[in-house]
C-alpha positions as protocol buffer text, in pm:
chain_id: "A"
residue {
  index: 1
  type: UNK
  ca { x: 9275 y: 15693 z: 10490 }
}
residue {
  index: 2
  type: UNK
  ca { x: 9645 y: 15654 z: 10561 }
}
residue {
  index: 3
  type: UNK
  ca { x: 9572 y: 15497 z: 10903 }
}
residue {
  index: 4
  type: UNK
  ca { x: 9339 y: 15240 z: 10746 }
}
residue {
  index: 5
  type: UNK
  ca { x: 9606 y: 15129 z: 10499 }
}
residue {
  index: 6
  type: UNK
  ca { x: 9866 y: 15098 z: 10774 }
}
residue {
  index: 7
  type: UNK
  ca { x: 9630 y: 14893 z: 10994 }
}
residue {
  index: 8
  type: UNK
  ca { x: 9537 y: 14674 z: 10694 }
}
residue {
  index: 9
  type: UNK
  ca { x: 9902 y: 14608 z: 10613 }
}
residue {
  index: 10
  type: UNK
  ca { x: 9979 y: 14528 z: 10980 }
}
residue {
  index: 11
  type: UNK
  ca { x: 9685 y: 14286 z: 10998 }
}
residue {
  index: 12
  type: UNK
  ca { x: 9791 y: 14129 z: 10668 }
}
residue {
  index: 13
  type: UNK
  ca { x: 10144 y: 14073 z: 10799 }
}
residue {
  index: 14
  type: UNK
  ca { x: 10007 y: 13928 z: 11125 }
}
residue {
  index: 15
  type: UNK
  ca { x: 9766 y: 13701 z: 10931 }
}
residue {
  index: 16
  type: UNK
  ca { x: 10048 y: 13580 z: 10705 }
}
residue {
  index: 17
  type: UNK
  ca { x: 10268 y: 13514 z: 11010 }
}
residue {
  index: 18
  type: UNK
  ca { x: 9996 y: 13312 z: 11181 }
}
residue {
  index: 19
  type: UNK
  ca { x: 9924 y: 13119 z: 10860 }
}
residue {
  index: 20
  type: UNK
  ca { x: 10294 y: 13037 z: 10819 }
}
residue {
  index: 21
  type: UNK
  ca { x: 10322 y: 12928 z: 11183 }
}
residue {
  index: 22
  type: UNK
  ca { x: 10016 y: 12701 z: 11161 }
}
residue {
  index: 23
  type: UNK
  ca { x: 10123 y: 12554 z: 10828 }
}
residue {
  index: 24
  type: UNK
  ca { x: 10474 y: 12493 z: 10958 }
}
residue {
  index: 25
  type: UNK
  ca { x: 10338 y: 12326 z: 11276 }
}
residue {
  index: 26
  type: UNK
  ca { x: 10114 y: 12093 z: 11076 }
}
residue {
  index: 27
  type: UNK
  ca { x: 10393 y: 12005 z: 10832 }
}
residue {
  index: 28
  type: UNK
  ca { x: 10638 y: 11938 z: 11118 }
}
residue {
  index: 29
  type: UNK
  ca { x: 10381 y: 11720 z: 11295 }
}
residue {
  index: 30
  type: UNK
  ca { x: 10314 y: 11515 z: 10981 }
}
residue {
  index: 31
  type: UNK
  ca { x: 10685 y: 11478 z: 10909 }
}
residue {
  index: 32
  type: UNK
  ca { x: 10757 y: 11367 z: 11268 }
}
residue {
  index: 33
  type: UNK
  ca { x: 10471 y: 11114 z: 11258 }
}
residue {
  index: 34
  type: UNK
  ca { x: 10604 y: 10968 z: 10931 }
}
residue {
  index: 35
  type: UNK
  ca { x: 10959 y: 10949 z: 11076 }
}
residue {
  index: 36
  type: UNK
  ca { x: 10835 y: 10769 z: 11389 }
}
residue {
  index: 37
  type: UNK
  ca { x: 10626 y: 10527 z: 11180 }
}
residue {
  index: 38
  type: UNK
  ca { x: 10923 y: 10454 z: 10953 }
}
residue {
  index: 39
  type: UNK
  ca { x: 11156 y: 10390 z: 11248 }
}
residue {
  index: 40
  type: UNK
  ca { x: 10900 y: 10170 z: 11424 }
}
residue {
  index: 41
  type: UNK
  ca { x: 10859 y: 9962 z: 11106 }
}
residue {
  index: 42
  type: UNK
  ca { x: 11237 y: 9907 z: 11101 }
}
residue {
  index: 43
  type: UNK
  ca { x: 11230 y: 9806 z: 11470 }
}
residue {
  index: 44
  type: UNK
  ca { x: 10937 y: 9566 z: 11408 }
}
residue {
  index: 45
  type: UNK
  ca { x: 11128 y: 9408 z: 11119 }
}
residue {
  index: 46
  type: UNK
  ca { x: 11432 y: 9355 z: 11342 }
}
residue {
  index: 47
  type: UNK
  ca { x: 11217 y: 9215 z: 11626 }
}
residue {
  index: 48
  type: UNK
  ca { x: 11061 y: 8971 z: 11378 }
}
residue {
  index: 49
  type: UNK
  ca { x: 11411 y: 8849 z: 11282 }
}
residue {
  index: 50
  type: UNK
  ca { x: 11506 y: 8806 z: 11647 }
}
residue {
  index: 51
  type: UNK
  ca { x: 11182 y: 8619 z: 11715 }
}
residue {
  index: 52
  type: UNK
  ca { x: 11253 y: 8375 z: 11431 }
}
residue {
  index: 53
  type: UNK
  ca { x: 11604 y: 8320 z: 11567 }
}
residue {
  index: 54
  type: UNK
  ca { x: 11475 y: 8264 z: 11923 }
}
residue {
  index: 55
  type: UNK
  ca { x: 11207 y: 8016 z: 11810 }
}
residue {
  index: 56
  type: UNK
  ca { x: 11466 y: 7824 z: 11608 }
}
residue {
  index: 57
  type: UNK
  ca { x: 11708 y: 7828 z: 11903 }
}
residue {
  index: 58
  type: UNK
  ca { x: 11437 y: 7694 z: 12133 }
}
residue {
  index: 59
  type: UNK
  ca { x: 11342 y: 7424 z: 11883 }
}
residue {
  index: 60
  type: UNK
  ca { x: 11699 y: 7296 z: 11858 }
}
residue {
  index: 61
  type: UNK
  ca { x: 11822 y: 7354 z: 12216 }
}
residue {
  index: 62
  type: UNK
  ca { x: 11504 y: 7312 z: 12419 }
}
residue {
  index: 63
  type: UNK
  ca { x: 11508 y: 7661 z: 12572 }
}
residue {
  index: 64
  type: UNK
  ca { x: 11539 y: 8028 z: 12477 }
}
residue {
  index: 65
  type: UNK
  ca { x: 11853 y: 8229 z: 12540 }
}
residue {
  index: 66
  type: UNK
  ca { x: 11912 y: 8572 z: 12691 }
}
residue {
  index: 67
  type: UNK
  ca { x: 12271 y: 8583 z: 12563 }
}
residue {
  index: 68
  type: UNK
  ca { x: 12327 y: 8769 z: 12235 }
}
residue {
  index: 69
  type: UNK
  ca { x: 12654 y: 8586 z: 12177 }
}
residue {
  index: 70
  type: UNK
  ca { x: 12485 y: 8244 z: 12192 }
}
residue {
  index: 71
  type: UNK
  ca { x: 12198 y: 8354 z: 11969 }
}
residue {
  index: 72
  type: UNK
  ca { x: 12428 y: 8506 z: 11705 }
}
residue {
  index: 73
  type: UNK
  ca { x: 12655 y: 8201 z: 11714 }
}
residue {
  index: 74
  type: UNK
  ca { x: 12352 y: 7974 z: 11669 }
}
residue {
  index: 75
  type: UNK
  ca { x: 12228 y: 8177 z: 11369 }
}
residue {
  index: 76
  type: UNK
  ca { x: 12577 y: 8181 z: 11218 }
}
residue {
  index: 77
  type: UNK
  ca { x: 12667 y: 7813 z: 11255 }
}
residue {
  index: 78
  type: UNK
  ca { x: 12357 y: 7631 z: 11387 }
}
residue {
  index: 79
  type: UNK
  ca { x: 12176 y: 7361 z: 11190 }
}
residue {
  index: 80
  type: UNK
  ca { x: 11827 y: 7214 z: 11167 }
}
residue {
  index: 81
  type: UNK
  ca { x: 11775 y: 6843 z: 11113 }
}
residue {
  index: 82
  type: UNK
  ca { x: 11554 y: 6747 z: 10821 }
}
residue {
  index: 83
  type: UNK
  ca { x: 11339 y: 6461 z: 10942 }
}
residue {
  index: 84
  type: UNK
  ca { x: 11099 y: 6237 z: 10751 }
}
residue {
  index: 85
  type: UNK
  ca { x: 10803 y: 6115 z: 10958 }
}
residue {
  index: 86
  type: UNK
  ca { x: 10586 y: 5824 z: 10847 }
}
residue {
  index: 87
  type: UNK
  ca { x: 10291 y: 5702 z: 11054 }
}
residue {
  index: 88
  type: UNK
  ca { x: 10183 y: 5340 z: 11022 }
}
residue {
  index: 89
  type: UNK
  ca { x: 9833 y: 5244 z: 11136 }
}
residue {
  index: 90
  type: UNK
  ca { x: 9761 y: 4877 z: 11198 }
}
residue {
  index: 91
  type: UNK
  ca { x: 9409 y: 4761 z: 11271 }
}
residue {
  index: 92
  type: UNK
  ca { x: 9417 y: 4500 z: 11547 }
}
residue {
  index: 93
  type: UNK
  ca { x: 9197 y: 4186 z: 11555 }
}
residue {
  index: 94
  type: UNK
  ca { x: 8952 y: 4338 z: 11803 }
}
residue {
  index: 95
  type: UNK
  ca { x: 8898 y: 4657 z: 11596 }
}
residue {
  index: 96
  type: UNK
  ca { x: 9132 y: 4898 z: 11772 }
}
residue {
  index: 97
  type: UNK
  ca { x: 9411 y: 5075 z: 11589 }
}
residue {
  index: 98
  type: UNK
  ca { x: 9778 y: 5059 z: 11673 }
}
residue {
  index: 99
  type: UNK
  ca { x: 10000 y: 5341 z: 11550 }
}
residue {
  index: 100
  type: UNK
  ca { x: 10375 y: 5349 z: 11524 }
}
residue {
  index: 101
  type: UNK
  ca { x: 10584 y: 5630 z: 11384 }
}
residue {
  index: 102
  type: UNK
  ca { x: 10896 y: 5588 z: 11174 }
}
residue {
  index: 103
  type: UNK
  ca { x: 11142 y: 5879 z: 11184 }
}
residue {
  index: 104
  type: UNK
  ca { x: 11433 y: 5913 z: 10944 }
}
residue {
  index: 105
  type: UNK
  ca { x: 11696 y: 6189 z: 10953 }
}
residue {
  index: 106
  type: UNK
  ca { x: 11753 y: 6306 z: 10597 }
}
residue {
  index: 107
  type: UNK
  ca { x: 12026 y: 6562 z: 10666 }
}
residue {
  index: 108
  type: UNK
  ca { x: 12077 y: 6913 z: 10799 }
}
residue {
  index: 109
  type: UNK
  ca { x: 12027 y: 7268 z: 10677 }
}
residue {
  index: 110
  type: UNK
  ca { x: 12197 y: 7584 z: 10803 }
}
residue {
  index: 111
  type: UNK
  ca { x: 11988 y: 7812 z: 11026 }
}
residue {
  index: 112
  type: UNK
  ca { x: 12126 y: 8120 z: 10851 }
}
residue {
  index: 113
  type: UNK
  ca { x: 12038 y: 7987 z: 10503 }
}
residue {
  index: 114
  type: UNK
  ca { x: 11700 y: 7859 z: 10615 }
}
residue {
  index: 115
  type: UNK
  ca { x: 11568 y: 8155 z: 10819 }
}
residue {
  index: 116
  type: UNK
  ca { x: 11767 y: 8453 z: 10691 }
}
residue {
  index: 117
  type: UNK
  ca { x: 11804 y: 8390 z: 10320 }
}
residue {
  index: 118
  type: UNK
  ca { x: 11897 y: 8681 z: 10094 }
}
residue {
  index: 119
  type: UNK
  ca { x: 11556 y: 8651 z: 9928 }
}
residue {
  index: 120
  type: UNK
  ca { x: 11367 y: 8695 z: 10256 }
}
residue {
  index: 121
  type: UNK
  ca { x: 11600 y: 8947 z: 10423 }
}
residue {
  index: 122
  type: UNK
  ca { x: 11819 y: 9107 z: 10153 }
}
residue {
  index: 123
  type: UNK
  ca { x: 11999 y: 9338 z: 10398 }
}
residue {
  index: 124
  type: UNK
  ca { x: 12044 y: 9087 z: 10683 }
}
residue {
  index: 125
  type: UNK
  ca { x: 12358 y: 9156 z: 10888 }
}
residue {
  index: 126
  type: UNK
  ca { x: 12422 y: 8919 z: 11180 }
}
residue {
  index: 127
  type: UNK
  ca { x: 12655 y: 9164 z: 11354 }
}
residue {
  index: 128
  type: UNK
  ca { x: 12377 y: 9422 z: 11391 }
}
residue {
  index: 129
  type: UNK
  ca { x: 12103 y: 9175 z: 11492 }
}
residue {
  index: 130
  type: UNK
  ca { x: 12104 y: 9302 z: 11852 }
}
residue {
  index: 131
  type: UNK
  ca { x: 12122 y: 9673 z: 11759 }
}
residue {
  index: 132
  type: UNK
  ca { x: 11815 y: 9896 z: 11753 }
}
residue {
  index: 133
  type: UNK
  ca { x: 11777 y: 10061 z: 11410 }
}
residue {
  index: 134
  type: UNK
  ca { x: 11828 y: 10437 z: 11409 }
}
residue {
  index: 135
  type: UNK
  ca { x: 12053 y: 10439 z: 11718 }
}
residue {
  index: 136
  type: UNK
  ca { x: 12430 y: 10432 z: 11749 }
}
residue {
  index: 137
  type: UNK
  ca { x: 12488 y: 10157 z: 12003 }
}
residue {
  index: 138
  type: UNK
  ca { x: 12155 y: 10084 z: 12174 }
}
residue {
  index: 139
  type: UNK
  ca { x: 12071 y: 9713 z: 12197 }
}
residue {
  index: 140
  type: UNK
  ca { x: 11739 y: 9539 z: 12237 }
}
residue {
  index: 141
  type: UNK
  ca { x: 11674 y: 9412 z: 12587 }
}
residue {
  index: 142
  type: UNK
  ca { x: 11646 y: 9034 z: 12596 }
}
residue {
  index: 143
  type: UNK
  ca { x: 11524 y: 8811 z: 12877 }
}
residue {
  index: 144
  type: UNK
  ca { x: 11469 y: 8434 z: 12877 }
}
residue {
  index: 145
  type: UNK
  ca { x: 11390 y: 8195 z: 13161 }
}
residue {
  index: 146
  type: UNK
  ca { x: 11169 y: 7913 z: 13277 }
}
residue {
  index: 147
  type: UNK
  ca { x: 10841 y: 7982 z: 13457 }
}
residue {
  index: 148
  type: UNK
  ca { x: 10580 y: 7755 z: 13610 }
}
residue {
  index: 149
  type: UNK
  ca { x: 10240 y: 7755 z: 13440 }
}
residue {
  index: 150
  type: UNK
  ca { x: 9971 y: 7514 z: 13557 }
}
residue {
  index: 151
  type: UNK
  ca { x: 10225 y: 7305 z: 13748 }
}
residue {
  index: 152
  type: UNK
  ca { x: 10449 y: 7267 z: 13443 }
}
residue {
  index: 153
  type: UNK
  ca { x: 10782 y: 7440 z: 13378 }
}
residue {
  index: 154
  type: UNK
  ca { x: 10778 y: 7624 z: 13045 }
}
residue {
  index: 155
  type: UNK
  ca { x: 11031 y: 7836 z: 12860 }
}
residue {
  index: 156
  type: UNK
  ca { x: 10949 y: 8203 z: 12800 }
}
residue {
  index: 157
  type: UNK
  ca { x: 11126 y: 8488 z: 12625 }
}
residue {
  index: 158
  type: UNK
  ca { x: 11082 y: 8864 z: 12599 }
}
residue {
  index: 159
  type: UNK
  ca { x: 11273 y: 9103 z: 12372 }
}
residue {
  index: 160
  type: UNK
  ca { x: 11200 y: 9477 z: 12381 }
}
residue {
  index: 161
  type: UNK
  ca { x: 11308 y: 9810 z: 12237 }
}
residue {
  index: 162
  type: UNK
  ca { x: 11516 y: 9989 z: 12502 }
}
residue {
  index: 163
  type: UNK
  ca { x: 11526 y: 10320 z: 12310 }
}
residue {
  index: 164
  type: UNK
  ca { x: 11180 y: 10385 z: 12159 }
}
residue {
  index: 165
  type: UNK
  ca { x: 11160 y: 10653 z: 11891 }
}
residue {
  index: 166
  type: UNK
  ca { x: 10802 y: 10736 z: 11983 }
}
residue {
  index: 167
  type: UNK
  ca { x: 10802 y: 10944 z: 12305 }
}
residue {
  index: 168
  type: UNK
  ca { x: 10449 y: 10817 z: 12382 }
}
residue {
  index: 169
  type: UNK
  ca { x: 10581 y: 10461 z: 12423 }
}
residue {
  index: 170
  type: UNK
  ca { x: 10705 y: 10394 z: 12776 }
}
residue {
  index: 171
  type: UNK
  ca { x: 10691 y: 10122 z: 13041 }
}
residue {
  index: 172
  type: UNK
  ca { x: 10448 y: 10321 z: 13258 }
}
residue {
  index: 173
  type: UNK
  ca { x: 10167 y: 10281 z: 13002 }
}
residue {
  index: 174
  type: UNK
  ca { x: 9900 y: 10037 z: 13117 }
}
residue {
  index: 175
  type: UNK
  ca { x: 9810 y: 9920 z: 12766 }
}
residue {
  index: 176
  type: UNK
  ca { x: 10055 y: 9665 z: 12623 }
}
residue {
  index: 177
  type: UNK
  ca { x: 10023 y: 9824 z: 12279 }
}
residue {
  index: 178
  type: UNK
  ca { x: 10151 y: 10159 z: 12413 }
}
residue {
  index: 179
  type: UNK
  ca { x: 10458 y: 10009 z: 12580 }
}
residue {
  index: 180
  type: UNK
  ca { x: 10788 y: 10001 z: 12388 }
}
residue {
  index: 181
  type: UNK
  ca { x: 10778 y: 9758 z: 12095 }
}
residue {
  index: 182
  type: UNK
  ca { x: 10838 y: 9399 z: 12211 }
}
residue {
  index: 183
  type: UNK
  ca { x: 10754 y: 9036 z: 12160 }
}
residue {
  index: 184
  type: UNK
  ca { x: 10706 y: 8759 z: 12413 }
}
residue {
  index: 185
  type: UNK
  ca { x: 10619 y: 8785 z: 12780 }
}
residue {
  index: 186
  type: UNK
  ca { x: 10770 y: 8717 z: 13121 }
}
residue {
  index: 187
  type: UNK
  ca { x: 10442 y: 8579 z: 13255 }
}
residue {
  index: 188
  type: UNK
  ca { x: 10268 y: 8412 z: 12959 }
}
residue {
  index: 189
  type: UNK
  ca { x: 10361 y: 8148 z: 12704 }
}
residue {
  index: 190
  type: UNK
  ca { x: 10370 y: 8361 z: 12390 }
}
residue {
  index: 191
  type: UNK
  ca { x: 10601 y: 8500 z: 12127 }
}
residue {
  index: 192
  type: UNK
  ca { x: 10343 y: 8748 z: 11994 }
}
residue {
  index: 193
  type: UNK
  ca { x: 10449 y: 9106 z: 11939 }
}
residue {
  index: 194
  type: UNK
  ca { x: 10262 y: 9401 z: 12087 }
}
residue {
  index: 195
  type: UNK
  ca { x: 10236 y: 9553 z: 11739 }
}
residue {
  index: 196
  type: UNK
  ca { x: 10025 y: 9260 z: 11611 }
}
């Protein structure tokens, strides 16, 4: 009878050890998944800010930039023109329409106040725009150039996370959605993000 009790106690201790190990593994896995999701959401938010800045820069200057200094300077002190556009349609004697457009510049508005207002981005900090959240000094990679598409030169931009939190995200992945978080493309005319 004594042997049976000893064996039972040993099996109980082993069962409790295995249960603790499995429970701990599952908890750690869930916690790590939540941490990665949280960090990726912060990176996506920052990439969205950068995308807005790049689109505004391209609208005002006619091209994208791959220089963080120029982009930050533009966000800090750049301005949009407020333009009123009125179309006039005149019906000609022979039934055709003639259209002329009247443009009037009403004034300017600051890029920083327009795109990055405190209401939209309460914790916006221009100095850390290029920094990847959750890292000490890692910066987003940024590339901008002109490519030829269908015989026409077009501007393209790509900004990507150089230090992904998720170890499954790397450049070797075939699927665009499994590559490090990014928006834009070096080969296509798009500013879509691979998280969308």
